[in-house]
């Protein structure tokens, strides 16, 4: 078997890989991207953020149109789910075609369909089904992402996952009459919110005290007050078994704390479908463990330059578990590219503190930077600027007065260090707040800016002015 030599090999061709591949190729380096899917873009487009939001936006539209019925605007009657799936599939195909064109327009990059594993720190074997190819690379970017974690619950492997709902030509083509979701993290709760609106009777099973672990307590509390109250959320429960029954599934569970702090008796919920949404785990390519790069509980360990303990090996995106979000992977990918181009010295660093997160429930919740909980834990002295949507013109126009905007400033300098939005336009507004935060802006800067009226963004300036 011959060996091909390249400057850079990326393991994966998703968000952690292709921005670097393009940056490096345009600087004249030869790049190979390896991915078993054989297409550019990873799980986000294949079964994650893009297709789930294509369905979510339809559900959100329905949520609004149901409310607008009182003004004589029809909508929200029968849902043609097959057409929603068609729309989702079309979005995915459009984006795949777009990425293909981008790739074709770029010289120096080869996308190989296959599975990569390390033979040594510079040599990888790419298995492409009908054989394999050995590639030697000066640099390697490990961007192999994360995969769905299936917990060891008897029967769990027979259940649905987000893949069954959101991949191209998904196996779920009807809205389940009843849906049990095992896991109250962001995927579980987003799915619960959208399928409840689309018509499923939804029950979420969460083993912790509260859903959305890791999210600021006050935000979760506020979100819960705005979520459709008919979504059944069971916390502190352990699902013991999922059995197939004649017309669906039996979810066997116990309330973890009974009146005396003991487990309660087994209870059973009968549902048509069960979805497992119990988290994701990093995908560590075979052979990585022999290289001495360092692997922690969340994934491959890296410094802020995205470099592992082996200086020519970088790890970007979900595989390092720092901020498992597509846009963070993109930024990390560019950081890795800059540091490869920069040689021995790190010339760019990833700043996790300014990456915005949105939980696309209906309504959504967004946040960036430091949270109130964390500020309190760290004993930081902060000032909070607040704006409630009950006062907001756009929220009133839409008839969605719940939630609002909160900004946290370092006391003294009044530098923006954190922000959150619950409700109207949360996913958009957090971009403006995140940009202000990463640019080091203060309450004075935000207060001076003439945010547009009558848009929810004017609440950002108002929240800042509430302190001045
Ligand atoms: P990230 O956003 O972190 O880059 P993605 O999910 O977008 O994550 O992309 C990861 C990609 O890596 C997926 O498309 C997956 O198929 C691919 N992948 C995982 N393991 C390997 C491997 N050993 N060799 C090549 N590609 C891999």
CSV table of C-alpha atoms and ligand atoms in Angstrom, one decimal:
chain,number,residue,atom,x,y,z
A,1,UNK,CA,0.0,0.0,0.0
A,2,UNK,CA,1.4,3.4,-1.0
A,3,UNK,CA,1.3,6.4,1.3
A,4,UNK,CA,0.0,9.8,0.3
A,5,UNK,CA,1.5,12.9,2.0
A,6,UNK,CA,-0.5,16.0,2.8
A,7,UNK,CA,-0.1,19.1,5.0
A,8,UNK,CA,-3.3,18.7,7.0
A,9,UNK,CA,-5.8,15.9,7.5
A,10,UNK,CA,-9.1,16.5,9.2
A,11,UNK,CA,-10.9,13.6,10.9
A,12,UNK,CA,-14.5,14.5,10.1
A,13,UNK,CA,-15.9,17.0,7.6
A,14,UNK,CA,-18.3,18.8,9.9
A,15,UNK,CA,-18.2,22.2,11.7
A,16,UNK,CA,-15.0,21.5,13.5
A,17,UNK,CA,-13.2,20.5,10.3
A,18,UNK,CA,-14.2,22.3,7.1
A,19,UNK,CA,-13.8,26.0,8.2
A,20,UNK,CA,-10.1,25.1,9.0
A,21,UNK,CA,-9.8,23.1,5.8
A,22,UNK,CA,-10.9,26.0,3.7
A,23,UNK,CA,-8.7,28.5,5.5
A,24,UNK,CA,-5.7,26.3,5.2
A,25,UNK,CA,-6.3,25.4,1.6
A,26,UNK,CA,-6.7,29.0,0.6
A,27,UNK,CA,-3.3,29.6,2.2
A,28,UNK,CA,-1.8,27.0,-0.1
A,29,UNK,CA,-1.7,23.9,2.1
A,30,UNK,CA,-2.9,20.5,0.9
A,31,UNK,CA,-5.8,19.3,2.9
A,32,UNK,CA,-7.7,16.0,3.1
A,33,UNK,CA,-11.0,15.8,5.0
A,34,UNK,CA,-12.1,12.3,5.9
A,35,UNK,CA,-15.7,11.5,6.8
A,36,UNK,CA,-17.7,8.3,6.5
A,37,UNK,CA,-20.7,10.3,5.3
A,38,UNK,CA,-18.8,11.4,2.2
A,39,UNK,CA,-20.3,14.9,2.3
A,40,UNK,CA,-19.2,18.1,3.8
A,41,UNK,CA,-21.0,19.1,7.1
A,42,UNK,CA,-21.4,16.8,10.0
A,43,UNK,CA,-24.2,15.8,12.3
A,44,UNK,CA,-25.7,19.3,12.6
A,45,UNK,CA,-27.0,19.1,9.0
A,46,UNK,CA,-27.4,15.3,8.9
A,47,UNK,CA,-29.6,15.0,12.0
A,48,UNK,CA,-29.2,17.9,14.3
A,49,UNK,CA,-29.6,21.6,14.5
A,50,UNK,CA,-30.6,22.4,10.9
A,51,UNK,CA,-33.3,19.7,10.4
A,52,UNK,CA,-34.7,20.0,13.9
A,53,UNK,CA,-35.1,23.7,13.5
A,54,UNK,CA,-36.8,23.2,10.2
A,55,UNK,CA,-39.5,21.2,12.1
A,56,UNK,CA,-39.3,23.6,15.1
A,57,UNK,CA,-40.0,26.7,13.0
A,58,UNK,CA,-43.2,25.0,11.6
A,59,UNK,CA,-44.3,24.2,15.1
A,60,UNK,CA,-43.5,27.7,16.2
A,61,UNK,CA,-45.5,29.1,13.3
A,62,UNK,CA,-48.4,26.9,14.4
A,63,UNK,CA,-48.1,28.1,18.0
A,64,UNK,CA,-48.5,31.7,16.8
A,65,UNK,CA,-51.3,30.9,14.3
A,66,UNK,CA,-53.3,29.2,17.0
A,67,UNK,CA,-53.1,32.3,19.1
A,68,UNK,CA,-53.9,34.5,16.1
A,69,UNK,CA,-57.2,32.6,15.6
A,70,UNK,CA,-58.8,35.0,18.0
A,71,UNK,CA,-58.2,37.8,15.4
A,72,UNK,CA,-59.9,35.8,12.7
A,73,UNK,CA,-56.6,34.6,11.2
A,74,UNK,CA,-57.1,30.9,10.4
A,75,UNK,CA,-54.4,28.4,11.1
A,76,UNK,CA,-53.3,25.7,13.4
A,77,UNK,CA,-55.9,23.2,12.3
A,78,UNK,CA,-54.7,19.8,10.9
A,79,UNK,CA,-51.0,19.5,10.5
A,80,UNK,CA,-49.7,17.8,7.4
A,81,UNK,CA,-46.6,16.3,8.9
A,82,UNK,CA,-45.5,14.6,5.7
A,83,UNK,CA,-45.1,18.1,4.2
A,84,UNK,CA,-43.2,19.4,7.2
A,85,UNK,CA,-40.8,16.4,6.7
A,86,UNK,CA,-40.6,17.2,3.0
A,87,UNK,CA,-39.6,20.8,3.9
A,88,UNK,CA,-37.0,19.6,6.3
A,89,UNK,CA,-35.6,17.2,3.8
A,90,UNK,CA,-35.5,19.9,1.1
A,91,UNK,CA,-33.6,22.2,3.4
A,92,UNK,CA,-31.0,19.5,4.1
A,93,UNK,CA,-30.7,18.7,0.4
A,94,UNK,CA,-30.3,22.4,-0.5
A,95,UNK,CA,-27.5,22.8,2.0
A,96,UNK,CA,-25.7,19.6,0.9
A,97,UNK,CA,-25.8,20.9,-2.7
A,98,UNK,CA,-24.5,24.3,-1.5
A,99,UNK,CA,-21.6,22.7,0.4
A,100,UNK,CA,-20.8,20.5,-2.6
A,101,UNK,CA,-20.4,23.6,-4.8
A,102,UNK,CA,-18.3,25.3,-2.1
A,103,UNK,CA,-16.0,22.3,-2.1
A,104,UNK,CA,-15.8,22.0,-5.9
A,105,UNK,CA,-14.8,25.7,-6.1
A,106,UNK,CA,-11.8,25.0,-3.8
A,107,UNK,CA,-8.6,23.5,-5.0
A,108,UNK,CA,-6.2,21.8,-2.5
A,109,UNK,CA,-9.0,20.1,-0.6
A,110,UNK,CA,-9.9,16.4,-1.1
A,111,UNK,CA,-12.9,15.0,0.7
A,112,UNK,CA,-12.5,11.2,1.2
A,113,UNK,CA,-15.5,9.0,2.1
A,114,UNK,CA,-14.1,6.8,4.8
A,115,UNK,CA,-13.3,6.1,8.4
A,116,UNK,CA,-9.9,7.4,9.7
A,117,UNK,CA,-7.8,5.8,12.4
A,118,UNK,CA,-4.4,6.7,13.7
A,119,UNK,CA,-1.5,4.3,13.0
A,120,UNK,CA,0.9,6.8,14.6
A,121,UNK,CA,0.9,10.5,15.4
A,122,UNK,CA,1.5,11.5,11.7
A,123,UNK,CA,0.0,8.5,9.8
A,124,UNK,CA,-3.6,7.6,9.4
A,125,UNK,CA,-5.3,4.7,7.8
A,126,UNK,CA,-8.5,5.6,5.9
A,127,UNK,CA,-10.9,2.7,5.4
A,128,UNK,CA,-13.3,3.4,2.6
A,129,UNK,CA,-15.2,0.2,2.6
A,130,UNK,CA,-13.6,-1.3,-0.6
A,131,UNK,CA,-10.1,-1.0,0.8
A,132,UNK,CA,-7.9,1.5,2.6
A,133,UNK,CA,-5.4,4.2,2.0
A,134,UNK,CA,-2.5,5.4,4.2
A,135,UNK,CA,-2.1,9.1,4.6
A,136,UNK,CA,0.9,10.9,6.2
A,137,UNK,CA,0.1,14.4,7.4
A,138,UNK,CA,2.1,17.2,9.0
A,139,UNK,CA,-0.9,18.3,11.0
A,140,UNK,CA,-4.1,16.5,12.1
A,141,UNK,CA,-7.3,18.1,13.2
A,142,UNK,CA,-9.5,15.7,15.1
A,143,UNK,CA,-13.0,16.9,14.5
A,144,UNK,CA,-14.9,13.6,14.8
A,145,UNK,CA,-17.8,15.1,16.8
A,146,UNK,CA,-20.1,13.4,19.2
A,147,UNK,CA,-22.7,10.6,18.9
A,148,UNK,CA,-26.0,9.8,20.7
A,149,UNK,CA,-25.6,8.1,24.1
A,150,UNK,CA,-27.9,5.2,24.7
A,151,UNK,CA,-28.1,4.6,28.5
A,152,UNK,CA,-28.1,1.0,29.8
A,153,UNK,CA,-31.9,0.8,30.3
A,154,UNK,CA,-33.3,-2.5,29.1
A,155,UNK,CA,-35.2,-1.9,25.9
A,156,UNK,CA,-33.6,1.5,25.3
A,157,UNK,CA,-31.8,0.4,22.1
A,158,UNK,CA,-35.3,-0.3,20.5
A,159,UNK,CA,-36.4,3.2,21.0
A,160,UNK,CA,-36.2,6.3,18.8
A,161,UNK,CA,-33.5,8.9,18.9
A,162,UNK,CA,-33.3,12.4,17.4
A,163,UNK,CA,-31.8,10.6,14.3
A,164,UNK,CA,-35.2,8.9,13.7
A,165,UNK,CA,-36.9,12.3,13.7
A,166,UNK,CA,-34.4,14.5,11.9
A,167,UNK,CA,-32.2,12.6,9.5
A,168,UNK,CA,-32.9,12.7,5.7
A,169,UNK,CA,-35.9,10.5,4.9
A,170,UNK,CA,-36.5,9.9,8.6
A,171,UNK,CA,-38.1,6.8,10.0
A,172,UNK,CA,-40.7,8.9,11.9
A,173,UNK,CA,-43.1,10.1,9.3
A,174,UNK,CA,-46.2,10.6,11.5
A,175,UNK,CA,-46.7,12.7,14.6
A,176,UNK,CA,-46.9,10.1,17.5
A,177,UNK,CA,-50.2,10.3,19.4
A,178,UNK,CA,-48.2,9.9,22.6
A,179,UNK,CA,-44.5,10.3,23.0
A,180,UNK,CA,-42.3,9.6,26.1
A,181,UNK,CA,-38.9,11.3,26.1
A,182,UNK,CA,-36.2,9.8,28.3
A,183,UNK,CA,-34.0,12.7,29.1
A,184,UNK,CA,-34.7,16.3,30.0
A,185,UNK,CA,-31.7,18.0,28.4
A,186,UNK,CA,-32.0,20.5,25.6
A,187,UNK,CA,-32.7,17.9,22.9
A,188,UNK,CA,-35.4,16.2,24.9
A,189,UNK,CA,-37.1,19.5,26.0
A,190,UNK,CA,-36.9,21.0,22.5
A,191,UNK,CA,-38.4,17.9,21.0
A,192,UNK,CA,-41.1,17.9,23.7
A,193,UNK,CA,-42.0,21.5,23.0
A,194,UNK,CA,-42.3,21.1,19.3
A,195,UNK,CA,-44.2,17.8,19.2
A,196,UNK,CA,-46.6,18.9,21.9
A,197,UNK,CA,-47.6,21.8,19.6
A,198,UNK,CA,-47.8,19.4,16.6
A,199,UNK,CA,-50.2,17.3,18.5
A,200,UNK,CA,-48.4,14.6,20.6
A,201,UNK,CA,-49.2,14.0,24.2
A,202,UNK,CA,-45.7,14.3,25.6
A,203,UNK,CA,-44.1,13.1,28.8
A,204,UNK,CA,-40.5,13.9,29.7
A,205,UNK,CA,-38.6,11.7,32.2
A,206,UNK,CA,-35.7,13.4,33.9
A,207,UNK,CA,-33.6,11.7,36.6
A,208,UNK,CA,-32.3,15.0,38.2
A,209,UNK,CA,-34.3,17.4,40.3
A,210,UNK,CA,-34.8,19.7,37.3
A,211,UNK,CA,-34.7,19.6,33.5
A,212,UNK,CA,-32.0,21.4,31.5
A,213,UNK,CA,-29.1,20.6,33.9
A,214,UNK,CA,-26.3,23.1,33.7
A,215,UNK,CA,-28.7,26.0,32.7
A,216,UNK,CA,-29.2,28.8,35.2
A,217,UNK,CA,-31.9,27.9,37.7
A,218,UNK,CA,-33.9,31.2,37.3
A,219,UNK,CA,-33.9,30.7,33.5
A,220,UNK,CA,-35.2,27.2,33.8
A,221,UNK,CA,-37.9,28.3,36.2
A,222,UNK,CA,-39.0,31.1,33.9
A,223,UNK,CA,-39.0,28.8,30.9
A,224,UNK,CA,-41.1,26.2,32.7
A,225,UNK,CA,-43.7,28.9,33.5
A,226,UNK,CA,-44.0,29.6,29.8
A,227,UNK,CA,-43.9,26.1,28.3
A,228,UNK,CA,-47.1,24.4,27.3
A,229,UNK,CA,-48.5,23.2,30.7
A,230,UNK,CA,-49.8,20.1,29.1
A,231,UNK,CA,-46.2,18.8,28.6
A,232,UNK,CA,-45.9,16.3,31.5
A,233,UNK,CA,-42.4,16.7,33.1
A,234,UNK,CA,-41.5,14.0,35.6
A,235,UNK,CA,-38.3,14.9,37.5
A,236,UNK,CA,-36.3,12.7,39.9
A,237,UNK,CA,-37.5,9.5,38.2
A,238,UNK,CA,-35.5,6.6,37.1
A,239,UNK,CA,-36.7,4.7,34.0
A,240,UNK,CA,-36.0,1.0,34.8
A,241,UNK,CA,-37.2,-0.6,31.6
A,242,UNK,CA,-38.9,0.1,28.3
A,243,UNK,CA,-41.0,-2.8,27.0
A,244,UNK,CA,-42.6,-3.3,23.6
A,245,UNK,CA,-46.4,-3.8,24.0
A,246,UNK,CA,-49.1,-4.6,21.4
A,247,UNK,CA,-49.8,-1.0,20.4
A,248,UNK,CA,-46.6,0.8,21.5
A,249,UNK,CA,-44.3,0.8,24.5
A,250,UNK,CA,-44.5,0.5,28.3
A,251,UNK,CA,-42.2,2.8,30.1
A,252,UNK,CA,-41.5,1.4,33.6
A,253,UNK,CA,-40.3,4.0,36.0
A,254,UNK,CA,-40.0,4.9,39.7
A,255,UNK,CA,-40.2,8.2,41.4
A,256,UNK,CA,-36.7,8.3,43.0
A,257,UNK,CA,-37.8,10.0,46.2
A,258,UNK,CA,-40.9,8.8,47.9
A,259,UNK,CA,-42.3,10.5,51.0
A,260,UNK,CA,-39.6,8.9,53.2
A,261,UNK,CA,-36.8,9.5,50.7
A,262,UNK,CA,-37.2,6.0,49.3
A,263,UNK,CA,-37.9,4.9,45.8
A,264,UNK,CA,-41.6,4.6,45.1
A,265,UNK,CA,-43.3,1.6,43.6
A,266,UNK,CA,-42.9,0.9,39.9
A,267,UNK,CA,-45.3,2.9,37.7
A,268,UNK,CA,-46.0,2.3,34.0
A,269,UNK,CA,-46.8,4.7,31.2
A,270,UNK,CA,-48.2,3.4,28.0
A,271,UNK,CA,-47.2,5.4,24.9
A,272,UNK,CA,-47.0,5.0,21.2
A,273,UNK,CA,-43.3,6.0,20.8
A,274,UNK,CA,-40.4,6.5,23.1
A,275,UNK,CA,-37.4,8.7,22.3
A,276,UNK,CA,-34.1,8.5,24.1
A,277,UNK,CA,-32.5,11.9,24.6
A,278,UNK,CA,-30.0,11.0,27.3
A,279,UNK,CA,-27.0,13.0,26.0
A,280,UNK,CA,-24.2,12.6,23.6
A,281,UNK,CA,-20.6,11.3,23.9
A,282,UNK,CA,-17.5,12.3,22.1
A,283,UNK,CA,-16.4,10.1,19.2
A,284,UNK,CA,-12.7,9.4,19.8
A,285,UNK,CA,-11.0,8.0,16.6
A,286,UNK,CA,-9.3,4.6,17.0
A,287,UNK,CA,-5.7,4.8,17.9
A,288,UNK,CA,-6.0,8.3,19.5
A,289,UNK,CA,-5.5,6.8,23.0
A,290,UNK,CA,-1.9,5.6,22.0
A,291,UNK,CA,-0.7,9.0,21.0
A,292,UNK,CA,-0.6,10.7,24.5
A,293,UNK,CA,-2.9,13.5,23.5
A,294,UNK,CA,-4.9,13.3,26.8
A,295,UNK,CA,-8.5,12.3,27.0
A,296,UNK,CA,-10.8,13.6,29.7
A,297,UNK,CA,-14.4,12.7,30.7
A,298,UNK,CA,-15.8,15.2,28.2
A,299,UNK,CA,-13.4,14.4,25.3
A,300,UNK,CA,-10.0,15.1,23.9
A,301,UNK,CA,-8.1,17.7,26.1
A,302,UNK,CA,-6.9,20.9,24.3
A,303,UNK,CA,-5.5,24.3,25.3
A,304,UNK,CA,-7.2,27.5,24.1
A,305,UNK,CA,-5.2,27.3,20.9
A,306,UNK,CA,-7.1,24.0,20.2
A,307,UNK,CA,-3.9,22.1,20.4
A,308,UNK,CA,-3.6,18.7,22.2
A,309,UNK,CA,-0.5,17.6,24.2
A,310,UNK,CA,0.9,16.5,20.9
A,311,UNK,CA,1.6,19.8,19.3
A,312,UNK,CA,0.8,19.0,15.6
A,313,UNK,CA,-2.6,17.4,16.6
A,314,UNK,CA,-5.5,19.7,17.2
A,315,UNK,CA,-9.0,18.7,18.4
A,316,UNK,CA,-12.0,20.9,17.5
A,317,UNK,CA,-15.7,20.8,18.0
A,318,UNK,CA,-17.8,18.3,19.9
A,319,UNK,CA,-14.9,15.9,20.3
A,320,UNK,CA,-13.3,18.1,22.9
A,321,UNK,CA,-16.6,18.7,24.7
A,322,UNK,CA,-15.8,22.3,25.7
A,323,UNK,CA,-18.9,23.9,24.1
A,324,UNK,CA,-20.7,21.3,22.0
A,325,UNK,CA,-22.4,23.7,19.6
A,326,UNK,CA,-21.9,24.0,15.8
A,327,UNK,CA,-20.9,27.7,15.9
A,328,UNK,CA,-18.3,27.0,18.6
A,329,UNK,CA,-16.9,24.2,16.5
A,330,UNK,CA,-16.6,26.7,13.6
A,331,UNK,CA,-14.7,29.2,15.7
A,332,UNK,CA,-12.5,26.5,17.1
A,333,UNK,CA,-11.8,25.2,13.6
A,334,UNK,CA,-10.6,28.7,12.5
A,335,UNK,CA,-8.5,29.0,15.6
A,336,UNK,CA,-6.8,25.7,14.8
A,337,UNK,CA,-6.2,26.8,11.3
A,338,UNK,CA,-4.6,30.1,12.4
A,339,UNK,CA,-2.4,28.3,14.8
A,340,UNK,CA,-1.2,25.8,12.2
A,341,UNK,CA,-0.4,28.7,9.9
A,342,UNK,CA,1.3,30.5,12.8
A,343,UNK,CA,3.8,27.8,13.4
A,344,UNK,CA,5.4,27.4,16.8
A,345,UNK,CA,3.6,30.3,18.4
A,346,UNK,CA,-0.1,30.3,19.2
A,347,UNK,CA,-1.6,33.3,17.4
A,348,UNK,CA,-5.3,32.8,18.0
A,349,UNK,CA,-7.3,31.4,21.0
A,350,UNK,CA,-10.8,30.2,21.6
A,351,UNK,CA,-12.9,32.2,24.1
A,352,UNK,CA,-15.7,29.9,25.4
A,353,UNK,CA,-17.1,32.7,27.5
A,354,UNK,CA,-18.6,34.5,24.6
A,355,UNK,CA,-20.3,31.6,22.8
A,356,UNK,CA,-24.1,32.1,22.8
A,357,UNK,CA,-26.4,29.1,23.5
A,358,UNK,CA,-30.1,28.9,22.6
A,359,UNK,CA,-32.5,26.2,23.7
A,360,UNK,CA,-35.0,26.2,20.9
A,361,UNK,CA,-38.0,25.4,23.0
A,362,UNK,CA,-41.2,27.3,22.3
A,363,UNK,CA,-40.7,29.9,23.6
A,364,UNK,CA,-36.9,29.8,23.4
A,365,UNK,CA,-34.2,30.6,26.0
A,366,UNK,CA,-30.8,32.0,25.2
A,367,UNK,CA,-27.8,33.0,27.2
A,368,UNK,CA,-24.1,34.0,26.9
A,369,UNK,CA,-21.2,34.6,29.3
A,370,UNK,CA,-21.5,34.4,33.0
A,371,UNK,CA,-24.7,33.4,34.7
A,372,UNK,CA,-26.1,34.8,37.9
A,373,UNK,CA,-25.6,31.4,39.6
A,374,UNK,CA,-21.9,31.4,38.6
A,375,UNK,CA,-21.3,35.1,39.5
A,376,UNK,CA,-22.8,34.3,43.0
A,377,UNK,CA,-20.6,31.2,43.4
A,378,UNK,CA,-17.5,33.1,42.4
A,379,UNK,CA,-18.4,36.0,44.7
A,380,UNK,CA,-18.3,38.5,41.8
A,381,UNK,CA,-19.8,41.9,42.3
A,382,UNK,CA,-22.3,42.4,39.5
A,383,UNK,CA,-25.1,44.7,38.5
A,384,UNK,CA,-28.1,43.4,36.7
A,385,UNK,CA,-30.0,45.4,34.1
A,386,UNK,CA,-33.4,44.0,33.4
A,387,UNK,CA,-36.2,44.5,30.8
A,388,UNK,CA,-39.5,42.6,30.9
A,389,UNK,CA,-41.3,41.6,27.8
A,390,UNK,CA,-44.6,42.7,29.3
A,391,UNK,CA,-43.4,46.2,28.5
A,392,UNK,CA,-42.1,45.4,25.0
A,393,UNK,CA,-44.0,46.6,22.0
A,394,UNK,CA,-43.1,43.6,19.8
A,395,UNK,CA,-44.0,41.1,22.5
A,396,UNK,CA,-47.3,42.9,22.9
A,397,UNK,CA,-47.8,42.9,19.1
A,398,UNK,CA,-47.2,39.1,19.0
A,399,UNK,CA,-49.3,38.5,22.1
A,400,UNK,CA,-46.3,36.9,23.9
A,401,UNK,CA,-45.6,39.0,26.9
A,402,UNK,CA,-43.7,36.3,28.9
A,403,UNK,CA,-40.0,36.5,29.7
A,404,UNK,CA,-37.6,39.3,29.0
A,405,UNK,CA,-33.9,40.3,28.8
A,406,UNK,CA,-31.3,40.3,31.6
A,407,UNK,CA,-27.8,41.7,31.3
A,408,UNK,CA,-25.1,41.3,33.9
A,409,UNK,CA,-22.4,43.9,34.2
A,410,UNK,CA,-19.2,44.0,36.2
A,411,UNK,CA,-19.7,46.5,38.9
A,412,UNK,CA,-17.4,49.5,38.6
A,413,UNK,CA,-16.5,49.2,34.9
A,414,UNK,CA,-20.0,48.3,33.9
A,415,UNK,CA,-18.5,45.9,31.3
A,416,UNK,CA,-21.1,43.4,30.0
A,417,UNK,CA,-20.2,39.9,31.3
A,418,UNK,CA,-23.4,37.9,30.8
A,419,UNK,CA,-26.8,38.1,29.3
A,420,UNK,CA,-29.9,36.0,28.8
A,421,UNK,CA,-33.2,36.2,27.0
A,422,UNK,CA,-36.4,34.2,27.6
A,423,UNK,CA,-39.2,34.5,25.1
A,424,UNK,CA,-39.6,36.5,21.9
A,425,UNK,CA,-36.7,36.4,19.4
A,426,UNK,CA,-34.3,35.0,22.1
A,427,UNK,CA,-32.2,33.2,19.5
A,428,UNK,CA,-31.6,36.4,17.5
A,429,UNK,CA,-31.1,38.8,20.4
A,430,UNK,CA,-28.4,36.7,22.0
A,431,UNK,CA,-26.3,37.3,18.9
A,432,UNK,CA,-26.3,41.1,19.6
A,433,UNK,CA,-25.7,40.6,23.3
A,434,UNK,CA,-22.9,38.1,22.6
A,435,UNK,CA,-21.2,40.4,20.1
A,436,UNK,CA,-21.3,43.3,22.6
A,437,UNK,CA,-19.9,41.0,25.3
A,438,UNK,CA,-17.1,39.6,23.1
A,439,UNK,CA,-16.2,43.2,22.0
A,440,UNK,CA,-15.8,44.3,25.7
A,441,UNK,CA,-18.8,46.7,25.5
A,442,UNK,CA,-20.2,48.4,28.6
A,443,UNK,CA,-23.6,49.5,29.8
A,444,UNK,CA,-22.8,53.0,28.5
A,445,UNK,CA,-22.1,51.6,25.0
A,446,UNK,CA,-25.3,49.6,24.9
A,447,UNK,CA,-27.3,52.5,26.4
A,448,UNK,CA,-26.1,54.9,23.6
A,449,UNK,CA,-27.1,52.6,20.7
A,450,UNK,CA,-30.4,53.4,19.1
A,451,UNK,CA,-31.8,49.8,19.0
A,452,UNK,CA,-34.7,49.5,16.5
A,453,UNK,CA,-38.3,50.2,17.4
A,454,UNK,CA,-40.6,48.2,17.5
A,455,UNK,CA,-38.3,45.2,17.7
A,456,UNK,CA,-37.5,43.2,20.8
A,457,UNK,CA,-33.8,44.3,20.5
A,458,UNK,CA,-34.7,47.7,21.9
A,459,UNK,CA,-34.9,45.9,25.3
A,460,UNK,CA,-31.1,45.5,25.2
A,461,UNK,CA,-30.6,49.2,25.4
A,462,UNK,CA,-33.4,49.6,27.9
A,463,UNK,CA,-31.9,46.9,30.1
A,464,UNK,CA,-28.6,48.8,30.1
A,465,UNK,CA,-30.3,52.1,30.7
A,466,UNK,CA,-32.1,50.7,33.7
A,467,UNK,CA,-28.7,51.0,35.5
A,468,UNK,CA,-27.7,54.5,34.4
B,1,LIG,P1,-18.2,18.9,15.0
B,1,LIG,O1,-19.3,20.1,14.9
B,1,LIG,O2,-17.7,18.8,16.3
B,1,LIG,O3,-17.2,19.0,13.9
B,1,LIG,P2,-19.9,17.2,13.5
B,1,LIG,O4,-20.9,16.3,14.0
B,1,LIG,O5,-20.3,18.4,12.7
B,1,LIG,O6,-19.0,17.6,14.7
B,1,LIG,O7,-18.9,16.4,12.6
B,1,LIG,C1,-18.2,15.2,13.0
B,1,LIG,C2,-18.0,14.3,11.8
B,1,LIG,O8,-17.0,13.4,12.0
B,1,LIG,C3,-19.3,13.4,11.5
B,1,LIG,O9,-19.7,13.7,10.2
B,1,LIG,C4,-18.7,12.0,11.6
B,1,LIG,O10,-19.3,11.2,10.6
B,1,LIG,C5,-17.2,12.2,11.4
B,1,LIG,N1,-16.4,11.1,12.0
B,1,LIG,C6,-16.5,10.5,13.2
B,1,LIG,N2,-15.5,9.6,13.4
B,1,LIG,C7,-14.7,9.6,12.3
B,1,LIG,C8,-13.6,8.9,11.9
B,1,LIG,N3,-13.0,8.0,12.6
B,1,LIG,N4,-13.1,9.1,10.6
B,1,LIG,C9,-13.6,10.1,9.9
B,1,LIG,N5,-14.7,10.8,10.2
B,1,LIG,C10,-15.3,10.6,11.4
